[in-house]
XYZ file of C-alpha atoms in Angstrom:
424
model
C 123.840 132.873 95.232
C 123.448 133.839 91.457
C 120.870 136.299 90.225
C 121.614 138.459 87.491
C 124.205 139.361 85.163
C 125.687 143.278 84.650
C 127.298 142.942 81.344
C 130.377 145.170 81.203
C 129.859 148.850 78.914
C 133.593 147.751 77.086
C 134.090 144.655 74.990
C 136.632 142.199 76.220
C 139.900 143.328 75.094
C 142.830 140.679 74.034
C 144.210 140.630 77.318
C 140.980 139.939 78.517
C 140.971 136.800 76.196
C 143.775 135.502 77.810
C 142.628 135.927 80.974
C 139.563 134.232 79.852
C 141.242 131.092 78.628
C 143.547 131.123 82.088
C 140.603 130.914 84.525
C 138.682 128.214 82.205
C 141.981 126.039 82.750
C 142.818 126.705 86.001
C 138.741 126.292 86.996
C 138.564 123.195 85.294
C 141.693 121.572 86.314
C 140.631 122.887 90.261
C 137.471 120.998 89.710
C 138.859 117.916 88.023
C 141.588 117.173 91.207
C 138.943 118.440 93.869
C 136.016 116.556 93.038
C 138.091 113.242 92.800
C 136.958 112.691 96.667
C 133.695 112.009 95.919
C 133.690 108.298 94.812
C 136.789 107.602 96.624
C 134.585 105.061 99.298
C 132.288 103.703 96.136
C 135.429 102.563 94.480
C 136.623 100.867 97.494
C 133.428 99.540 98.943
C 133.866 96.150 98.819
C 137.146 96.441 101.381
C 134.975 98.525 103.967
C 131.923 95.742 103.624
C 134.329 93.443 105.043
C 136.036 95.693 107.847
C 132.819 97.044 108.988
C 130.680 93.669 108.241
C 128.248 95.558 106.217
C 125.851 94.653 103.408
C 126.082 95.797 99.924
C 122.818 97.957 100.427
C 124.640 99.548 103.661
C 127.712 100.224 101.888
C 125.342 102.416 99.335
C 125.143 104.397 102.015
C 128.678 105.704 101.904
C 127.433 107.115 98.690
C 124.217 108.794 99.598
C 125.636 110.085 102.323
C 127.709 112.763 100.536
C 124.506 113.395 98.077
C 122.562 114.426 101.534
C 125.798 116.401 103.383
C 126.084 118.098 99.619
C 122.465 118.992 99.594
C 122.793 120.690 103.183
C 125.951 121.990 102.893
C 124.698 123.965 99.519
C 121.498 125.329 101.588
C 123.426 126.558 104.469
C 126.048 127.978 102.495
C 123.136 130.211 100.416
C 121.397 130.620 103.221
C 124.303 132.241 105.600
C 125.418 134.106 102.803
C 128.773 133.127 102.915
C 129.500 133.003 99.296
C 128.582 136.784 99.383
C 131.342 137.353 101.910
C 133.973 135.271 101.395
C 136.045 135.605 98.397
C 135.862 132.387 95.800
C 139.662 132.280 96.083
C 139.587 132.166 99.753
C 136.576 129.370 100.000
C 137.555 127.047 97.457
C 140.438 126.208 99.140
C 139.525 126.124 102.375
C 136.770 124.161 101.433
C 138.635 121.764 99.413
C 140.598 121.208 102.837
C 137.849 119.768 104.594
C 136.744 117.441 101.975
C 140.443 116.220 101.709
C 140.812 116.252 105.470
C 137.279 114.375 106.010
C 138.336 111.830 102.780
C 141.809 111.399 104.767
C 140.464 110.279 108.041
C 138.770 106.952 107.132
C 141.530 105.642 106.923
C 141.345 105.844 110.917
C 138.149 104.761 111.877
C 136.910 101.206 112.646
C 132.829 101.674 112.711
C 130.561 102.214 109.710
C 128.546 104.853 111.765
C 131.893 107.341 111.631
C 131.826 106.593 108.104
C 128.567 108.096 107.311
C 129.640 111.073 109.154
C 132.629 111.805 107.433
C 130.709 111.011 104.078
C 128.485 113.605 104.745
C 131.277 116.081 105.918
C 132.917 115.830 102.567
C 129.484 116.467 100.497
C 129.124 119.321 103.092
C 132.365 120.608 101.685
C 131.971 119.779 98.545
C 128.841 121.757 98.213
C 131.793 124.642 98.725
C 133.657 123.916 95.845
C 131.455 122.382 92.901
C 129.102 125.772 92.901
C 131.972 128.183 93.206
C 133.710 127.155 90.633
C 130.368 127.081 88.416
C 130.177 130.921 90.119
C 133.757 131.734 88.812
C 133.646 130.074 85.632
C 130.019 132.081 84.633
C 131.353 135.427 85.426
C 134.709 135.200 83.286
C 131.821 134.569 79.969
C 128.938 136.161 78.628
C 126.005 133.812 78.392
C 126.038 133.506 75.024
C 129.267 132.367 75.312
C 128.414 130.102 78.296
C 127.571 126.670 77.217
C 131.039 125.570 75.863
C 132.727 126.930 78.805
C 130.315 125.449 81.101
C 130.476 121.898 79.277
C 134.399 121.613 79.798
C 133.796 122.299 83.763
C 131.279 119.751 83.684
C 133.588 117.620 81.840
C 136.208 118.482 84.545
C 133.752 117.398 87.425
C 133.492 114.030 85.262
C 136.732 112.943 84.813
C 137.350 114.102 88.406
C 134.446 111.546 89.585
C 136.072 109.001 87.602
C 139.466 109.557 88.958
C 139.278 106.818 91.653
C 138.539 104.183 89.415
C 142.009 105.154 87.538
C 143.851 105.098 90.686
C 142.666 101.507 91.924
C 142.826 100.557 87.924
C 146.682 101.747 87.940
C 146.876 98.571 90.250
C 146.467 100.250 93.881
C 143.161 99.321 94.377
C 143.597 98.826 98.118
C 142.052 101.581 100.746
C 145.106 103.623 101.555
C 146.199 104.545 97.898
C 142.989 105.647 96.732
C 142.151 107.603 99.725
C 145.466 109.394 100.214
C 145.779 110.327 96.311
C 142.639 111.725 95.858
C 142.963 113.501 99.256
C 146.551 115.059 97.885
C 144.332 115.516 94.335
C 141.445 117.341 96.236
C 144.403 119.835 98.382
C 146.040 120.197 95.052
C 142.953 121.353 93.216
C 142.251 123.451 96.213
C 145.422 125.465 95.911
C 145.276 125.476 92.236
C 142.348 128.038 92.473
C 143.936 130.616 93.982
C 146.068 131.002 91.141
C 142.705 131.803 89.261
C 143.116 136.066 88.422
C 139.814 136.705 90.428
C 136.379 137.840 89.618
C 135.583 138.178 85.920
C 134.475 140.591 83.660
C 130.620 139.640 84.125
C 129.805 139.433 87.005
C 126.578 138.439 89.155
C 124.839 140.630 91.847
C 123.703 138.538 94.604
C 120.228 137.502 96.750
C 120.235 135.528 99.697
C 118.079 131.820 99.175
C 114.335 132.467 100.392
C 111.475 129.935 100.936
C 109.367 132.141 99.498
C 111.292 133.106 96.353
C 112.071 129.486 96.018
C 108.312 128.613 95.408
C 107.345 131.328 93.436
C 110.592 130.564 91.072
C 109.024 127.402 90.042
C 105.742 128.402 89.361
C 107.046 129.344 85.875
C 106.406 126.599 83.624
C 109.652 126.816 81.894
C 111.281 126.948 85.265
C 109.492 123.885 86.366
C 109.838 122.116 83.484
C 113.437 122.899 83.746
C 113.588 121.261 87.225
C 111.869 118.238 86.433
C 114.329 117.456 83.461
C 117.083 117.919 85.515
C 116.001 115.673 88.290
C 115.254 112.863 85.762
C 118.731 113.249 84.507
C 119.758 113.270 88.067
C 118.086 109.964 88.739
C 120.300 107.925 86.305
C 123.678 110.463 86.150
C 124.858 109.340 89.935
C 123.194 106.024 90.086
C 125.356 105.312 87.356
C 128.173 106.569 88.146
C 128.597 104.796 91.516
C 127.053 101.499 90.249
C 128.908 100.948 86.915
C 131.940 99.300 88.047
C 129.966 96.355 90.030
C 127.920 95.567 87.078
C 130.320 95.418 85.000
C 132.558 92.910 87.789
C 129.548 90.348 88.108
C 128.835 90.747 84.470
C 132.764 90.127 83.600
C 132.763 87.107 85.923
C 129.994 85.442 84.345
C 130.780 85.853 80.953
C 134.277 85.593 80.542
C 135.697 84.688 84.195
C 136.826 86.188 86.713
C 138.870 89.471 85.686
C 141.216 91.304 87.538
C 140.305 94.104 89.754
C 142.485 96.694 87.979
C 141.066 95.727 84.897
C 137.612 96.030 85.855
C 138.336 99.369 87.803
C 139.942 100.813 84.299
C 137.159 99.713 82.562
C 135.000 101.891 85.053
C 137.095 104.751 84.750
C 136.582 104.982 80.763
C 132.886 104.794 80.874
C 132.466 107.476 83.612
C 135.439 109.636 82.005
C 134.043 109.703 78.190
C 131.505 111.663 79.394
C 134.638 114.779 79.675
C 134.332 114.963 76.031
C 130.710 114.315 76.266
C 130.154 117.110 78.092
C 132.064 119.299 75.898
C 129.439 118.376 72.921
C 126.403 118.829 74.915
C 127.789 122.482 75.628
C 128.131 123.263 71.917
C 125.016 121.697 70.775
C 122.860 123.362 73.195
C 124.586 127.118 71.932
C 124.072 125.864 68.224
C 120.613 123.804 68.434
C 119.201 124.694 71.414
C 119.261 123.768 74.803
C 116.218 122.152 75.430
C 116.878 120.116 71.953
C 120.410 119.130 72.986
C 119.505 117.772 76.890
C 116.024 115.638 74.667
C 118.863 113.899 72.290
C 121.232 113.501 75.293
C 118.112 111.921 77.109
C 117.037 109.666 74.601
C 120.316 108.154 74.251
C 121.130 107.646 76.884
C 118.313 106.441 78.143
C 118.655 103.923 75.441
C 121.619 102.778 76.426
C 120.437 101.862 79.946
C 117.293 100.152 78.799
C 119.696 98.130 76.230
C 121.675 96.574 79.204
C 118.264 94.332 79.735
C 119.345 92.281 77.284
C 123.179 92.295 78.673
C 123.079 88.033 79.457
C 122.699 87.852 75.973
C 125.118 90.185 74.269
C 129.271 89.747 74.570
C 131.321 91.615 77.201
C 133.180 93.897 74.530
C 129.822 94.997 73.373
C 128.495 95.240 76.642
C 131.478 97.336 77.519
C 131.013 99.541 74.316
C 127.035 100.400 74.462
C 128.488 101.287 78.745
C 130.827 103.818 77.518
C 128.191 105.095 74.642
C 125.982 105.667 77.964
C 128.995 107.304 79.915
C 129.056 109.630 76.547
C 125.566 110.875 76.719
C 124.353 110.652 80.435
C 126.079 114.048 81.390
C 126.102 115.544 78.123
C 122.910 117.625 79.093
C 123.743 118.140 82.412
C 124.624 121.770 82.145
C 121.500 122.502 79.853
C 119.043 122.135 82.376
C 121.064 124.768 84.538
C 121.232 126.711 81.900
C 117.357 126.529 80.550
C 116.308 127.756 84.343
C 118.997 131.338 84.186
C 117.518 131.797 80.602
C 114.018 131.381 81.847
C 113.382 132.458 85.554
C 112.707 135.815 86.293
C 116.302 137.220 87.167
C 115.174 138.317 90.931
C 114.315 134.673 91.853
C 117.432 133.025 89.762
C 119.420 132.115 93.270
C 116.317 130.808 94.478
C 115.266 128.776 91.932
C 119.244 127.534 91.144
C 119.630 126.181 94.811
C 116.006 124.522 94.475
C 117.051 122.718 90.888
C 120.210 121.337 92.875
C 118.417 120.169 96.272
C 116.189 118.284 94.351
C 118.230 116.617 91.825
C 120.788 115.711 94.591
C 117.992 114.123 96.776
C 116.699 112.169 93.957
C 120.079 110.821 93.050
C 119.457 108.792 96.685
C 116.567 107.056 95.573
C 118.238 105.190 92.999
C 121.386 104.880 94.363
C 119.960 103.282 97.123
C 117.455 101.519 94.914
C 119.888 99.600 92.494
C 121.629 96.973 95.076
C 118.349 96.091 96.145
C 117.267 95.328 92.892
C 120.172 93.322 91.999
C 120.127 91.421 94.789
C 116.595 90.407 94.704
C 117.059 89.669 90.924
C 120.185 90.616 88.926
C 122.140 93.694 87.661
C 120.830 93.270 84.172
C 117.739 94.191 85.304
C 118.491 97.047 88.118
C 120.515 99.267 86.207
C 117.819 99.823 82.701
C 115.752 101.278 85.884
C 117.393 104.509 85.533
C 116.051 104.403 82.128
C 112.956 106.160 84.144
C 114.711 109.120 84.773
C 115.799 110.175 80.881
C 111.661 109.196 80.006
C 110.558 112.090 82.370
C 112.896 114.194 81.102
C 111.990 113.661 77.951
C 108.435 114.474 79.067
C 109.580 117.791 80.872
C 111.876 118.734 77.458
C 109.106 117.659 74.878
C 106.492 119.979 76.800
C 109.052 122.925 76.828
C 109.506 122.935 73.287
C 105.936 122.972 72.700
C 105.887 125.686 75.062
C 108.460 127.462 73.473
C 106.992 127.446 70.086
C 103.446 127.974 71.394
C 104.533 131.246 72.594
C 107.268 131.899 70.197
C 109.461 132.723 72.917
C 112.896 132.834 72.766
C 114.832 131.335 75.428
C 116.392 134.340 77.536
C 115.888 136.637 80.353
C 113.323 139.045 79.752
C 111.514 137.846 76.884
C 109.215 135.581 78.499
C 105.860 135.946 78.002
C 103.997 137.435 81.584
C 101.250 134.557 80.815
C 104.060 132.042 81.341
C 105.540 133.268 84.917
């Protein structure tokens, strides 16, 4: 796991450059085909309901499913070290395998049960390939230079969660295409990175994840406050993501009849995929505002947006659709600012730590309200579960709000080493 940075004694030459600007492709593009496994059952959910005979709240399980196997697969992968002994080049790919192999194989089973397990399987190998790449992409940048970088890799991740959605939009919105492609997307992306020119010019020396360290990491105000942002954002972000595309069906179908599934499934895949270039501004706003300024406007509006949708039974399907993709804009702009706030402010022997604790958290929140929203729509309506998540951006508000106060209390500048010892 990360800890601290050793910034090289020459500055990065113009080969360098080019190396730099190879690996941010070739990471991003990795991460874009890779990650396209992990809504590949959401997208298709209503098909497995009726093999399996399942209810809408079971299928949600097929989603939180690969939140838990991520959450475990990301401890045990800190926790036996691997990272630390196995080259990124050689993991990623081998990782990427398993989640393709795993995605693959429900095509073969006939029993909800075996779905749950391969769920998980894939968020156990996914937990392989998401953090790596964050790993490779952070060492080819100095951190000043981070948050751009950082926000196009998000952005990657995005359009990769979103990539389903396209694939059953393109009109093969049966099981067997959307599986197999984004299986053959999530090998591709896997070979892809070992065309990535190794380790790069900053790179991190290495802790193994400890309890101990873990607590003490968050005892930091900043650090904490960092967390708690993050796992607001976390509560709406995947909620979100999986949910979108059945609102916006059973909204369509009241409204202005009964659409067709591509059409719906295309109008998914824009909401979720405008957060790519979301992502991007987040980055640069938090290098040129401030990161705990950029993830509070990110917050607020989106946030916004999801309390707006109360309203939805009384507002048009295009601008239903349009205040959706302002939402898909801003919900994972700050996403890599809360990441960010915690290697700025922990102390730089806890950073792994406190990194894998920021994750485990904001994963296992994420199935609370995925879980959360079909109940709520089935007791009452989808207009009312989805401005729920609005909860999540109002706490991280709170956490943000409290950081800058914090940060101008103390006078503190947000990196490394310059905290004050009253605040750790």
């Amino acid at each position: 796991m990360i800890t601290t940075v050793t910034a090289p004694t020459a500055s990065v030459d113009s080969r360098n450059t080019g190396l730099q600007r190879r690996a941010l492709v070739l990471i991003s593009i990795s991460t874009l085909l890779t990650m396209s496994v992990w809504f590949s059952a959401s997208v298709i959910l209503a098909e497995f309901r009726d093999r399996w005979v399942i209810s809408e709240g079971m299928g949600a399980l097929l989603t939180v499913s690969v939140q838990f196997g991520f959450v475990a697969g990301a401890i045990l992968l800190v926790v036996s070290g691997v990272p630390d002994r196995v080259p990124i080049r050689v993991l990623f790919p081998i990782a990427a395998a398993g989640a393709s192999g795993t995605n693959l194989l429900l095509l073969t089973i006939d029993s909800f049960g075996a779905g749950i397990v391969l769920r998980m399987l894939t968020g156990v190998f996914l937990a392989a390939v998401y953090p790596s790449a964050v790993q490779s992409m952070a060492t080819w940048f100095p951190a000043e230079r981070r948050g751009k970088p950082m926000g196009v890799l998000i952005g990657a991740l995005t359009v990769g969660s979103a990539l389903p959605h396209l694939i059953a939009g393109l009109g093969h919105a049966n099981a067997a295409p959307v599986v197999i492609a984004t299986s053959i997307a999530t090998a591709s992306g896997g070979l892809l990175m070992v065309a990535v020119p190794g380790e790069g010019p900053y790179p991190f020396t290495r802790r193994k994840f400890k309890i101990r360290e873990a607590v003490r990491s968050i005892k930091s105000p900043p650090v904490l406050l960092a967390t708690v942002g993050y796992a607001g954002h976390m509560w709406e972000l995947y909620a979100m993501w999986t949910w979108v595309g059945t609102f916006l069906a059973v909204f369509a179908s009241t409204q202005a009849g009964q659409l067709s599934i591509s059409g719906i499934a295309l109008m998914a895949f824009a909401v979720i995929a405008v957060g790519g270039i979301g992502s991007v501004v987040g980055g640069i706003l938090g290098d040129r505002i401030g990161k705990a300024k950029s993830a509070s406007l990110s917050l607020l509006l989106s946030g916004l947006s999801a309390f707006a949708l109360l309203w939805a039974e009384h507002i048009p399907l295009p601008m239903v659709v349009a205040i959706c993709l302002f939402w898909g804009f801003w919900i994972i702009a700050d996403s890599g600012q809360f990441s960010a706030l915690l290697s700025e402010y922990c102390d730089p022997r806890y950073i792994g730590s406190a990194l894998t604790t920021q994750l485990a958290l904001g994963f296992l929140v994420t199935t609370g309200s995925i879980s959360l929203l079909p109940y709520v729509a089935s007791k009452w309506s989808w207009e009312l579960a989805l401005p729920i998540l609005a909860a999540g951006p109002l706490v991280g508000l709170i956490a943000m709000a409290w950081l800058l106060r914090i940060e101008k209390q103390y006078q503190i500048s947000p990196h490394a080493g310059q905290i004050s010892p009253q605040l750790i």
